[in-house]
Short mmCIF file of C-alpha atoms in Angstrom, two decimals:
data_model
loop_
_atom_site.label_atom_id
_atom_site.label_comp_id
_atom_site.label_asym_id
_atom_site.label_seq_id
_atom_site.Cartn_x
_atom_site.Cartn_y
_atom_site.Cartn_z
CA MET A 1 4.92 -34.61 -16.22
CA LEU A 2 4.55 -35.47 -19.71
CA LYS A 3 7.85 -37.72 -20.60
CA GLU A 4 7.12 -39.96 -17.22
CA TYR A 5 3.37 -40.66 -17.84
CA ASP A 6 2.52 -43.71 -18.29
CA PHE A 7 -0.53 -44.96 -20.36
CA ASP A 8 -0.71 -48.52 -19.34
CA ASP A 9 -1.87 -47.03 -15.84
CA PHE A 10 -4.41 -44.99 -17.05
CA LYS A 11 -7.35 -45.16 -14.30
CA ASN A 12 -10.48 -43.55 -15.13
CA PRO A 13 -12.37 -43.50 -11.68
CA TYR A 14 -15.97 -41.82 -13.12
CA SER A 15 -16.24 -45.22 -15.48
CA SER A 16 -18.86 -46.51 -13.46
CA PHE A 17 -21.15 -43.60 -14.80
CA LYS A 18 -22.65 -42.67 -17.50
CA THR A 19 -21.44 -39.58 -19.19
CA LYS A 20 -25.41 -38.04 -18.85
CA GLU A 21 -25.29 -38.74 -15.18
CA LEU A 22 -21.64 -37.28 -15.16
CA GLY A 23 -22.97 -34.21 -17.05
CA GLU A 24 -26.15 -33.91 -14.76
CA ARG A 25 -23.80 -33.99 -11.92
CA LEU A 26 -21.91 -31.30 -13.04
CA SER A 27 -25.10 -29.69 -14.31
CA ARG A 28 -26.26 -28.88 -10.15
CA ALA A 29 -22.40 -27.69 -9.36
CA GLN A 30 -23.11 -25.47 -11.69
CA ARG A 31 -26.28 -24.16 -9.93
CA LEU A 32 -23.87 -24.24 -6.70
CA ILE A 33 -21.48 -21.56 -8.09
CA VAL A 34 -24.34 -19.94 -9.81
CA ASN A 35 -26.12 -19.44 -6.58
CA LEU A 36 -22.49 -18.69 -4.61
CA GLY A 37 -21.41 -16.26 -7.21
CA ILE A 38 -18.47 -18.62 -7.83
CA PRO A 39 -16.13 -17.87 -11.28
CA VAL A 40 -15.01 -20.79 -12.41
CA LEU A 41 -12.06 -20.97 -15.38
CA ILE A 42 -11.44 -24.29 -17.27
CA ILE A 43 -8.55 -24.48 -19.52
CA VAL A 44 -8.70 -27.82 -22.02
CA ASP A 45 -5.08 -27.72 -23.57
CA GLY A 46 -3.16 -30.30 -25.07
CA TRP A 47 -1.84 -31.98 -28.41
CA GLU A 48 -3.52 -31.03 -31.63
CA SER A 49 -6.01 -33.83 -32.40
CA SER A 50 -6.19 -35.09 -29.22
CA GLY A 51 -9.98 -34.35 -28.92
CA LYS A 52 -10.16 -31.38 -26.90
CA GLY A 53 -13.60 -30.22 -28.77
CA TYR A 54 -15.08 -34.03 -27.46
CA VAL A 55 -13.88 -33.42 -24.57
CA ILE A 56 -15.35 -29.92 -24.18
CA LYS A 57 -18.71 -30.80 -26.09
CA ASP A 58 -19.07 -33.19 -23.48
CA LEU A 59 -18.44 -30.51 -21.00
CA VAL A 60 -20.92 -28.06 -21.08
CA LYS A 61 -23.94 -30.53 -22.89
CA GLU A 62 -25.68 -30.32 -19.63
CA LEU A 63 -24.93 -27.02 -18.53
CA ASN A 64 -27.15 -23.81 -18.15
CA PRO A 65 -26.33 -22.46 -21.66
CA LYS A 66 -27.00 -18.26 -19.60
CA HIS A 67 -23.85 -19.03 -17.30
CA PHE A 68 -21.44 -20.67 -19.55
CA LYS A 69 -18.76 -19.52 -22.42
CA VAL A 70 -16.23 -21.52 -24.41
CA SER A 71 -13.70 -19.28 -25.84
CA VAL A 72 -10.96 -20.59 -28.15
CA PHE A 73 -7.10 -19.01 -28.70
CA GLU A 74 -5.13 -20.31 -31.26
CA ASN A 75 -3.12 -17.36 -33.28
CA PRO A 76 -3.65 -13.50 -32.52
CA THR A 77 -5.51 -11.52 -34.36
CA GLU A 78 -3.39 -8.39 -35.49
CA GLU A 79 -6.30 -6.22 -33.35
CA GLU A 80 -5.08 -9.20 -30.25
CA ARG A 81 -1.16 -8.77 -31.36
CA ASN A 82 -1.55 -4.74 -30.97
CA ARG A 83 -2.48 -5.80 -27.29
CA PRO A 84 -0.17 -6.93 -24.33
CA PHE A 85 -0.24 -10.33 -24.20
CA LEU A 86 -3.03 -10.97 -21.49
CA TRP A 87 -5.15 -8.67 -22.82
CA ARG A 88 -7.41 -11.03 -24.89
CA PHE A 89 -7.52 -13.40 -22.23
CA TRP A 90 -9.09 -11.05 -19.22
CA ASP A 91 -11.57 -10.18 -21.91
CA LYS A 92 -12.98 -13.54 -21.03
CA ILE A 93 -12.41 -14.57 -17.75
CA PRO A 94 -15.66 -15.48 -15.97
CA GLY A 95 -17.91 -13.45 -14.41
CA TYR A 96 -19.50 -14.34 -10.69
CA GLY A 97 -21.41 -17.11 -10.84
CA ASP A 98 -20.07 -18.36 -14.42
CA ILE A 99 -18.25 -20.85 -16.08
CA ALA A 100 -15.73 -20.39 -18.84
CA ILE A 101 -14.32 -22.42 -20.90
CA TYR A 102 -10.28 -22.02 -22.93
CA ASP A 103 -9.88 -24.35 -25.75
CA ARG A 104 -6.76 -23.52 -25.14
CA SER A 105 -5.59 -20.59 -23.25
CA PHE A 106 -2.79 -18.10 -22.75
CA TYR A 107 -0.40 -21.40 -23.03
CA PHE A 108 -1.30 -21.43 -26.77
CA LYS A 109 2.15 -19.17 -27.21
CA LEU A 110 4.16 -20.72 -25.27
CA PHE A 111 2.77 -24.47 -26.01
CA ASN A 112 3.52 -24.23 -29.97
CA ASP A 113 6.66 -21.95 -30.11
CA VAL A 114 9.64 -24.72 -29.23
CA SER A 115 11.89 -21.60 -29.50
CA LEU A 116 10.89 -20.34 -26.62
CA ASN A 117 13.13 -19.80 -23.52
CA GLY A 118 15.01 -18.22 -21.09
CA GLU A 119 14.18 -14.68 -20.65
CA GLU A 120 10.61 -14.61 -22.35
CA LEU A 121 9.41 -17.61 -21.15
CA GLU A 122 9.91 -16.76 -17.84
CA LYS A 123 8.31 -13.57 -18.30
CA ASP A 124 5.28 -14.82 -20.35
CA ILE A 125 5.05 -18.03 -17.42
CA LYS A 126 5.39 -14.71 -14.24
CA ASP A 127 2.54 -12.89 -16.28
CA ILE A 128 0.28 -15.97 -16.83
CA SER A 129 0.99 -16.96 -12.94
CA SER A 130 -0.16 -13.27 -12.12
CA ILE A 131 -3.88 -13.35 -14.36
CA GLU A 132 -4.35 -17.72 -12.26
CA LYS A 133 -2.79 -15.76 -8.66
CA GLN A 134 -5.31 -12.90 -9.18
CA LEU A 135 -8.59 -14.96 -10.37
CA LEU A 136 -7.51 -17.57 -7.61
CA ASP A 137 -7.62 -15.05 -4.53
CA ASP A 138 -10.77 -13.53 -5.77
CA LYS A 139 -12.99 -16.49 -4.87
CA ALA A 140 -12.39 -18.31 -8.77
CA ILE A 141 -11.66 -21.98 -9.36
CA ILE A 142 -8.93 -22.52 -11.57
CA ILE A 143 -8.54 -26.11 -13.55
CA LYS A 144 -6.25 -26.75 -15.61
CA PHE A 145 -6.43 -30.15 -17.61
CA PHE A 146 -3.62 -31.00 -20.43
CA LEU A 147 -5.08 -34.30 -22.96
CA HIS A 148 -1.78 -36.39 -23.65
CA GLN A 149 -1.40 -39.13 -26.57
CA LYS A 150 0.96 -41.11 -28.14
CA GLU A 151 2.71 -40.60 -31.49
CA THR A 152 1.29 -43.39 -33.26
CA THR A 153 -2.23 -42.05 -31.82
CA GLN A 154 -1.97 -38.60 -33.31
CA GLN A 155 -0.64 -40.14 -36.71
CA GLN A 156 -3.94 -41.77 -36.72
CA ARG A 157 -6.25 -39.00 -35.92
CA ILE A 158 -4.84 -36.98 -38.52
CA ASP A 159 -4.95 -39.57 -41.21
CA GLU A 160 -8.30 -39.95 -39.82
CA LEU A 161 -9.12 -36.62 -40.70
CA LYS A 162 -8.00 -35.84 -43.71
CA ASP A 163 -9.61 -38.90 -45.26
CA ASP A 164 -12.67 -37.47 -43.70
CA GLU A 165 -14.15 -34.64 -46.66
CA PHE A 166 -16.37 -33.08 -43.66
CA ARG A 167 -13.89 -32.37 -41.47
CA SER A 168 -10.45 -32.46 -42.92
CA PHE A 169 -9.98 -28.40 -42.88
CA LEU A 170 -9.38 -29.49 -38.84
CA ILE A 171 -6.31 -30.64 -39.86
CA SER A 172 -3.48 -27.69 -39.36
CA LYS A 173 -0.19 -27.05 -40.00
CA ARG A 174 0.36 -27.40 -35.82
CA ASP A 175 -1.37 -30.71 -36.47
CA GLU A 176 1.29 -32.06 -38.69
CA ASP A 177 4.47 -29.80 -37.11
CA GLN A 178 3.69 -31.69 -34.11
CA TYR A 179 3.54 -35.47 -35.36
CA ASP A 180 6.71 -34.72 -37.46
CA HIS A 181 8.42 -33.14 -34.34
CA TYR A 182 7.27 -35.66 -31.64
CA ASP A 183 10.28 -35.79 -29.17
CA GLU A 184 10.85 -32.21 -29.91
CA TYR A 185 7.21 -31.12 -28.36
CA LEU A 186 7.25 -33.43 -25.56
CA GLU A 187 9.74 -32.13 -24.31
CA HIS A 188 9.26 -28.32 -25.19
CA PHE A 189 5.24 -29.56 -23.41
CA ASP A 190 7.20 -31.23 -20.68
CA ASN A 191 8.90 -28.38 -19.55
CA ILE A 192 6.17 -25.70 -20.00
CA LEU A 193 3.69 -27.90 -17.53
CA GLU A 194 6.23 -27.68 -15.28
CA LYS A 195 6.78 -24.36 -14.86
CA SER A 196 3.22 -23.34 -14.85
CA ASP A 197 2.39 -26.14 -12.22
CA PHE A 198 1.75 -24.14 -9.49
CA THR A 199 1.20 -24.58 -5.85
CA PHE A 200 -2.39 -22.47 -6.41
CA SER A 201 -3.32 -23.90 -9.72
CA LYS A 202 -1.91 -27.73 -10.76
CA TRP A 203 -2.10 -28.96 -13.97
CA HIS A 204 -4.32 -32.40 -14.62
CA VAL A 205 -3.16 -34.76 -17.42
CA VAL A 206 -5.54 -36.63 -18.95
CA SER A 207 -5.22 -39.72 -21.33
CA SER A 208 -7.20 -39.12 -24.50
CA GLU A 209 -5.93 -42.17 -25.57
CA ASP A 210 -9.50 -43.52 -25.65
CA LYS A 211 -11.54 -40.00 -26.23
CA LYS A 212 -14.53 -41.24 -24.37
CA ASP A 213 -12.67 -42.19 -21.57
CA ALA A 214 -10.90 -38.57 -21.22
CA SER A 215 -14.31 -36.82 -21.55
CA ASP A 216 -15.55 -38.70 -18.90
CA LYS A 217 -12.68 -38.44 -16.14
CA VAL A 218 -12.42 -35.09 -17.12
CA LEU A 219 -16.61 -34.93 -15.75
CA GLY A 220 -15.77 -36.75 -13.37
CA MET A 221 -12.51 -34.34 -12.00
CA THR A 222 -14.33 -30.96 -12.77
CA ILE A 223 -17.39 -32.34 -9.96
CA ASP A 224 -14.79 -33.19 -7.71
CA LEU A 225 -12.77 -30.27 -7.93
CA ILE A 226 -14.96 -27.62 -8.58
CA HIS A 227 -16.57 -28.88 -4.82
CA GLN A 228 -13.28 -28.90 -3.28
CA GLY A 229 -12.85 -25.23 -4.82
CA ILE A 230 -16.18 -24.29 -2.92
CA ASP A 231 -15.10 -26.05 0.39
CA ARG A 232 -12.12 -23.82 0.25
CA ILE A 233 -13.59 -20.55 -0.71
CA MET A 234 -16.27 -21.37 2.18
CA GLY A 235 -13.27 -21.65 4.78
CA MET A 236 -11.58 -18.65 3.08
CA GLN A 237 -15.00 -16.48 4.17
CA LYS A 238 -15.55 -18.57 7.52
CA SER A 239 -12.03 -17.52 8.33
CA GLY A 240 -13.25 -13.66 7.96
CA SER A 241 -11.39 -10.80 7.90
CA ARG A 242 -7.83 -11.10 8.43
CA LYS A 243 -6.67 -7.48 9.91
CA GLU A 244 -4.71 -8.51 12.30
CA LEU A 245 -1.90 -10.74 9.52
CA ARG A 246 -1.64 -6.97 7.82
CA ASP A 247 1.67 -6.11 8.66
CA TYR A 248 2.36 -2.74 6.63
CA LEU A 249 2.93 -0.29 9.28
CA PRO A 250 3.34 3.23 7.30
CA GLN A 251 6.62 5.17 7.39
CA GLU A 252 7.22 6.89 4.51
CA LYS A 253 4.41 9.83 4.47
CA PRO A 254 5.22 11.59 0.70
CA LEU A 255 2.50 14.10 0.88
CA ASP A 256 3.48 15.40 3.78
CA GLU A 257 7.00 16.87 2.40
CA LEU A 258 5.47 18.51 -0.63
CA LYS A 259 6.20 22.37 -1.13
CA LEU A 260 2.57 23.43 -1.97
CA ASP A 261 3.74 27.18 -1.83
CA LEU A 262 5.31 26.62 -5.70
CA LYS A 263 3.90 28.90 -8.49
CA LEU A 264 4.63 30.66 -11.80
CA ASP A 265 3.52 34.24 -12.07
CA ASP A 266 1.29 34.39 -15.98
CA GLU A 267 3.94 35.28 -18.45
CA GLU A 268 6.43 32.25 -16.89
CA TYR A 269 3.31 30.03 -17.33
CA ASP A 270 2.20 31.60 -20.51
CA LYS A 271 5.34 30.97 -22.41
CA LEU A 272 5.84 27.27 -21.08
CA LYS A 273 3.02 27.03 -21.52
CA ASP A 274 2.73 27.03 -25.43
CA GLU A 275 6.11 26.21 -26.03
CA LEU A 276 5.44 22.82 -23.96
CA GLN A 277 2.07 21.91 -25.63
CA LEU A 278 3.24 22.11 -29.13
CA GLU A 279 6.02 19.58 -27.94
CA ALA A 280 3.90 17.42 -26.08
CA GLN A 281 2.05 17.46 -29.85
CA GLU A 282 5.02 16.29 -31.63
CA LEU A 283 5.58 13.65 -28.81
CA ALA A 284 2.42 12.45 -28.90
CA PHE A 285 2.70 12.22 -32.59
CA GLN A 286 6.52 10.24 -32.71
CA LEU A 287 5.15 8.22 -29.89
CA TYR A 288 2.34 6.82 -32.42
CA THR A 289 4.37 6.60 -35.38
CA LYS A 290 6.45 4.35 -33.48
CA GLY A 291 3.64 2.69 -32.23
CA ILE A 292 4.10 2.69 -28.74
CA PRO A 293 1.37 2.83 -26.02
CA THR A 294 0.89 5.22 -23.69
CA VAL A 295 -0.94 4.73 -20.27
CA LEU A 296 -1.29 8.08 -18.32
CA VAL A 297 -3.37 7.71 -14.77
CA PHE A 298 -4.81 11.18 -12.94
CA GLU A 299 -5.09 10.77 -9.04
CA GLY A 300 -5.53 13.27 -6.87
CA VAL A 301 -7.63 14.58 -3.98
CA ASP A 302 -10.81 15.98 -4.79
CA ALA A 303 -10.36 19.19 -6.19
CA ALA A 304 -7.13 18.96 -6.95
CA GLY A 305 -7.34 20.02 -11.21
CA LYS A 306 -6.85 16.85 -12.68
CA GLY A 307 -9.10 18.12 -15.38
CA GLY A 308 -7.68 21.21 -16.31
CA ALA A 309 -4.04 19.24 -16.37
CA ILE A 310 -5.59 16.89 -18.38
CA GLU A 311 -7.30 19.70 -20.82
CA ARG A 312 -3.54 21.47 -21.18
CA LEU A 313 -1.74 18.40 -21.45
CA THR A 314 -3.93 17.20 -24.62
CA ARG A 315 -4.89 20.98 -26.33
CA GLU A 316 -2.60 20.91 -28.97
CA MET A 317 -2.65 16.89 -29.43
CA ASP A 318 -4.80 15.16 -32.56
CA PRO A 319 -8.19 13.81 -30.42
CA ARG A 320 -8.07 10.72 -33.00
CA GLY A 321 -4.45 9.40 -30.69
CA TYR A 322 -5.81 9.63 -27.67
CA GLU A 323 -9.15 8.66 -25.13
CA VAL A 324 -9.80 10.24 -21.79
CA VAL A 325 -11.11 7.25 -19.99
CA THR A 326 -13.38 8.71 -16.69
CA THR A 327 -13.46 6.35 -14.03
CA SER A 328 -16.69 6.07 -11.97
CA ALA A 329 -18.53 3.32 -9.95
CA PRO A 330 -18.17 -0.14 -11.56
CA SER A 331 -21.53 -0.98 -13.92
CA VAL A 332 -23.44 -3.74 -12.66
CA LEU A 333 -21.92 -5.99 -15.89
CA GLU A 334 -18.43 -4.67 -14.23
CA SER A 335 -19.02 -5.56 -10.22
CA ASN A 336 -19.71 -9.33 -11.50
CA HIS A 337 -15.66 -9.42 -12.80
CA HIS A 338 -12.91 -8.56 -10.63
CA TYR A 339 -12.05 -5.06 -10.62
CA LEU A 340 -9.20 -4.95 -13.28
CA TRP A 341 -11.31 -6.67 -15.73
CA ARG A 342 -12.93 -2.94 -16.89
CA PHE A 343 -9.92 -1.39 -17.08
CA TYR A 344 -8.15 -4.57 -19.00
CA LYS A 345 -10.87 -3.72 -21.39
CA ASN A 346 -10.13 0.12 -21.92
CA PHE A 347 -5.81 -0.51 -22.12
CA PRO A 348 -4.47 0.77 -25.57
CA LYS A 349 -3.21 -1.21 -28.75
CA LYS A 350 0.02 0.10 -30.05
CA GLY A 351 0.47 4.10 -31.05
CA ASP A 352 -2.77 5.11 -28.28
CA MET A 353 -2.67 6.84 -25.63
CA LYS A 354 -5.30 6.07 -22.82
CA ILE A 355 -5.58 9.00 -19.73
CA PHE A 356 -7.53 7.70 -16.78
CA ASP A 357 -9.60 10.46 -15.26
CA ARG A 358 -9.28 8.00 -12.08
CA SER A 359 -8.68 4.62 -12.13
CA TRP A 360 -7.80 1.28 -10.93
CA TYR A 361 -6.47 2.79 -8.07
CA GLY A 362 -10.11 3.12 -6.24
CA ARG A 363 -9.61 -0.48 -4.95
CA VAL A 364 -6.75 1.09 -2.16
CA MET A 365 -8.30 4.45 -1.57
CA VAL A 366 -12.13 5.03 -2.03
CA GLU A 367 -13.06 1.38 -1.24
CA ARG A 368 -10.28 0.86 1.17
CA VAL A 369 -12.00 4.13 3.06
CA GLU A 370 -15.30 2.98 2.11
CA GLY A 371 -15.29 0.04 3.52
CA LEU A 372 -16.56 -1.03 -0.31
CA ALA A 373 -13.39 -3.94 -0.48
CA GLU A 374 -12.35 -5.86 2.47
CA ILE A 375 -9.20 -5.49 4.21
CA GLU A 376 -7.46 -8.79 2.28
CA GLU A 377 -9.18 -7.31 -0.73
CA TRP A 378 -7.65 -3.77 -1.03
CA ASP A 379 -4.00 -5.62 0.81
CA ARG A 380 -3.15 -7.77 -1.77
CA ALA A 381 -4.15 -4.77 -4.42
CA TYR A 382 -0.96 -3.13 -4.18
CA ALA A 383 0.89 -6.49 -5.71
CA GLU A 384 -1.94 -6.96 -8.06
CA ILE A 385 -1.90 -3.11 -9.60
CA ASN A 386 2.16 -3.67 -9.45
CA GLN A 387 2.30 -6.70 -12.00
CA MET A 388 -0.91 -5.15 -13.91
CA GLU A 389 1.50 -2.12 -14.85
CA LYS A 390 4.70 -4.49 -15.17
CA HIS A 391 2.72 -6.54 -17.38
CA LEU A 392 2.08 -2.95 -19.44
CA HIS A 393 5.98 -2.23 -19.05
CA ASN A 394 7.00 -5.37 -20.46
CA PHE A 395 4.79 -4.52 -24.06
CA GLY A 396 6.89 -1.48 -24.12
CA THR A 397 3.81 0.58 -23.06
CA LEU A 398 4.81 4.15 -21.33
CA VAL A 399 3.52 4.40 -18.06
CA LEU A 400 3.08 8.03 -16.28
CA LYS A 401 1.04 8.60 -12.87
CA PHE A 402 0.07 12.04 -12.01
CA PHE A 403 -1.65 12.73 -8.60
CA ILE A 404 -2.24 15.97 -7.57
CA TYR A 405 -2.60 17.20 -4.41
CA ILE A 406 -3.70 20.30 -2.80
CA ASP A 407 -4.11 21.49 1.23
CA LYS A 408 -7.72 20.74 3.07
CA ASP A 409 -7.62 24.27 3.01
CA GLU A 410 -7.57 24.85 -0.17
CA GLN A 411 -9.78 22.38 -0.76
CA LEU A 412 -12.34 24.35 0.73
CA ALA A 413 -11.99 27.14 -0.94
CA ARG A 414 -12.31 25.49 -4.39
CA PHE A 415 -15.75 23.70 -3.00
CA LYS A 416 -16.86 27.14 -2.16
CA GLU A 417 -16.22 28.50 -5.44
CA ARG A 418 -17.93 25.63 -7.33
CA GLU A 419 -20.70 26.39 -5.19
CA THR A 420 -21.45 30.08 -6.62
CA GLU A 421 -20.15 29.21 -10.15
CA PRO A 422 -22.84 28.01 -12.31
CA ASP A 423 -20.64 27.13 -15.12
CA LYS A 424 -18.49 24.93 -11.88
CA ILE A 425 -21.34 24.14 -9.87
CA TYR A 426 -22.00 20.48 -11.89
CA LYS A 427 -18.44 19.26 -10.33
CA LEU A 428 -19.37 19.79 -7.10
CA THR A 429 -21.36 16.44 -5.66
CA ASP A 430 -22.03 15.04 -2.23
CA GLU A 431 -19.66 12.93 -2.42
CA ASP A 432 -17.01 15.12 -2.35
CA TRP A 433 -18.89 16.52 0.83
CA ARG A 434 -18.41 12.61 2.25
CA ASN A 435 -14.94 12.30 1.03
CA ARG A 436 -14.36 15.79 3.21
CA GLU A 437 -15.67 13.99 6.15
CA LYS A 438 -12.77 11.60 6.20
CA TRP A 439 -9.77 13.65 4.68
CA ASP A 440 -7.40 12.25 7.45
CA ASP A 441 -8.57 8.52 6.46
CA HIS A 442 -7.71 9.39 2.54
CA ILE A 443 -4.80 10.99 3.12
CA GLU A 444 -3.31 7.91 5.17
CA ALA A 445 -4.67 5.49 2.24
CA MET A 446 -3.19 7.88 -0.47
CA ASN A 447 0.19 8.46 1.61
CA GLU A 448 0.80 4.02 1.46
CA MET A 449 -0.52 3.91 -2.42
CA LEU A 450 1.40 6.40 -3.27
CA VAL A 451 4.41 4.43 -1.51
CA ARG A 452 3.81 0.91 -2.42
CA THR A 453 3.33 1.39 -5.69
CA ASN A 454 5.76 3.45 -6.65
CA THR A 455 7.74 1.67 -8.76
CA GLU A 456 10.66 2.41 -11.63
CA TYR A 457 8.20 1.14 -14.86
CA ALA A 458 5.67 2.86 -13.50
CA PRO A 459 6.91 5.63 -10.80
CA TRP A 460 4.44 8.28 -9.21
CA ILE A 461 4.88 11.66 -10.03
CA ILE A 462 3.66 14.56 -7.51
CA VAL A 463 2.44 17.05 -8.40
CA GLU A 464 1.85 20.38 -5.77
CA GLY A 465 -1.21 21.71 -7.24
CA GLN A 466 -1.84 24.51 -4.88
CA GLN A 467 -1.51 26.93 -7.58
CA LYS A 468 -3.49 25.40 -10.87
CA LYS A 469 -0.50 26.90 -13.24
CA TYR A 470 2.37 25.61 -11.17
CA ALA A 471 0.66 22.35 -11.28
CA ARG A 472 -0.49 22.29 -15.22
CA ILE A 473 3.26 22.96 -16.56
CA LYS A 474 4.90 20.00 -14.32
CA VAL A 475 2.31 17.59 -16.12
CA LEU A 476 3.09 18.83 -19.51
CA LYS A 477 7.42 18.61 -18.59
CA ALA A 478 7.10 15.44 -16.86
CA PHE A 479 5.01 13.76 -20.06
CA VAL A 480 7.40 15.26 -22.26
CA GLU A 481 10.14 14.54 -20.19
CA GLN A 482 9.27 11.02 -20.13
CA ALA A 483 7.86 10.43 -23.62
CA ARG A 484 11.48 12.05 -25.11
CA LYS A 485 13.38 9.24 -23.17
CA ILE A 486 11.07 5.81 -24.30
CA LEU A 487 11.51 7.42 -27.74
CA GLU A 488 15.22 7.25 -27.28
CA GLU A 489 15.18 3.88 -25.86
CA LYS A 490 13.08 2.78 -28.74
CA ASP A 491 15.78 4.33 -31.69
#
């Protein structure tokens, strides 16, 4: 892409327009995407000293500042290094109807580490492709620019900045390093661009030999690409539901195979509980000291005992080392973003533990059953969730997912008990009764979810919950076993 680039053949089809006129046209396009609720992500990357700031300034000059945000991504902070690679980028994705402009982006690490290759590079490229594809499927418009310049031009711009007492601070070690090893970086950039030039989000290489020409071309292309994106999204919406294209045929039904008569007597329960809770405490401390992040997910039918299992698991743990995240209906702000956005924000840093009482699996269970997500939305969510959990795993996160199950009769008995006990009545809601009316639909969704998201790196642990004591001990045992395993692997 870069090595074959002909600077002399650079053409700016927007040269007949004034920059202000292009900016006003982009402002009109912005109003359109605000009205349609379409998120737009614009990535401006390229060589150091290639004019990224100049281009971005012209991009936003005529825009409504309430509906755009510019984020600059350089070397990650200590906080960001302690999080999964994509964490800081998910935090800045555009809301519906907003424009997010990335000065550099998730490609920063890839572009600036010329030693990056092989398996690590492929892993990062795969992670980036997943976030771009997920945003695109969520009806976002993604536009990627790479500003290209000659070696002599880069030298001239570096010298100009050095001579400017007010802007010399803009020169970094990266500028000098890229200039000193221009050919090596050219080869490296070309490799990254080719690997990340996805069919669904292409790179647009723009010559920045003349910054004004580059700025006008980026403005013009952005306008055209936004309108093309709107046409694509409107076409998707007109095509309607693609239920007839859904190719999943239910075969396995793991919940039907459970033995729900498993029990522990009081004496055995008390003995195992005390021993396992102390061991869980020690293992949680070791996970903390070794910097291993932990994500625990608790799902299950209503009244299955998720809260009680979490309480027994954490009973002896230091409360400063874990946090229980209770997932309920999304807020207005959360609803204005991709459904995974609110969960990425809550993922633990190294050494911390986050326990999700319900989670991102709501997309393929309650949202599916209640019609809160379109068929194509929840049907693709299985792969999106698997990709997200793989990203956590690649970061070294211990991911444990518990699904606690009770049968319909036991659920009714627990509902009735909650109705009569003052300490438990708050746990019973109208939604619980509504969900019960659609029991078969929920079980169908749960079975499919358990099969399609049961992976080697994030397996489901199905817990027979008919007897609460048995369920609590199984959760404790599974945590102890998997925590030991990951700690041994890290040694």
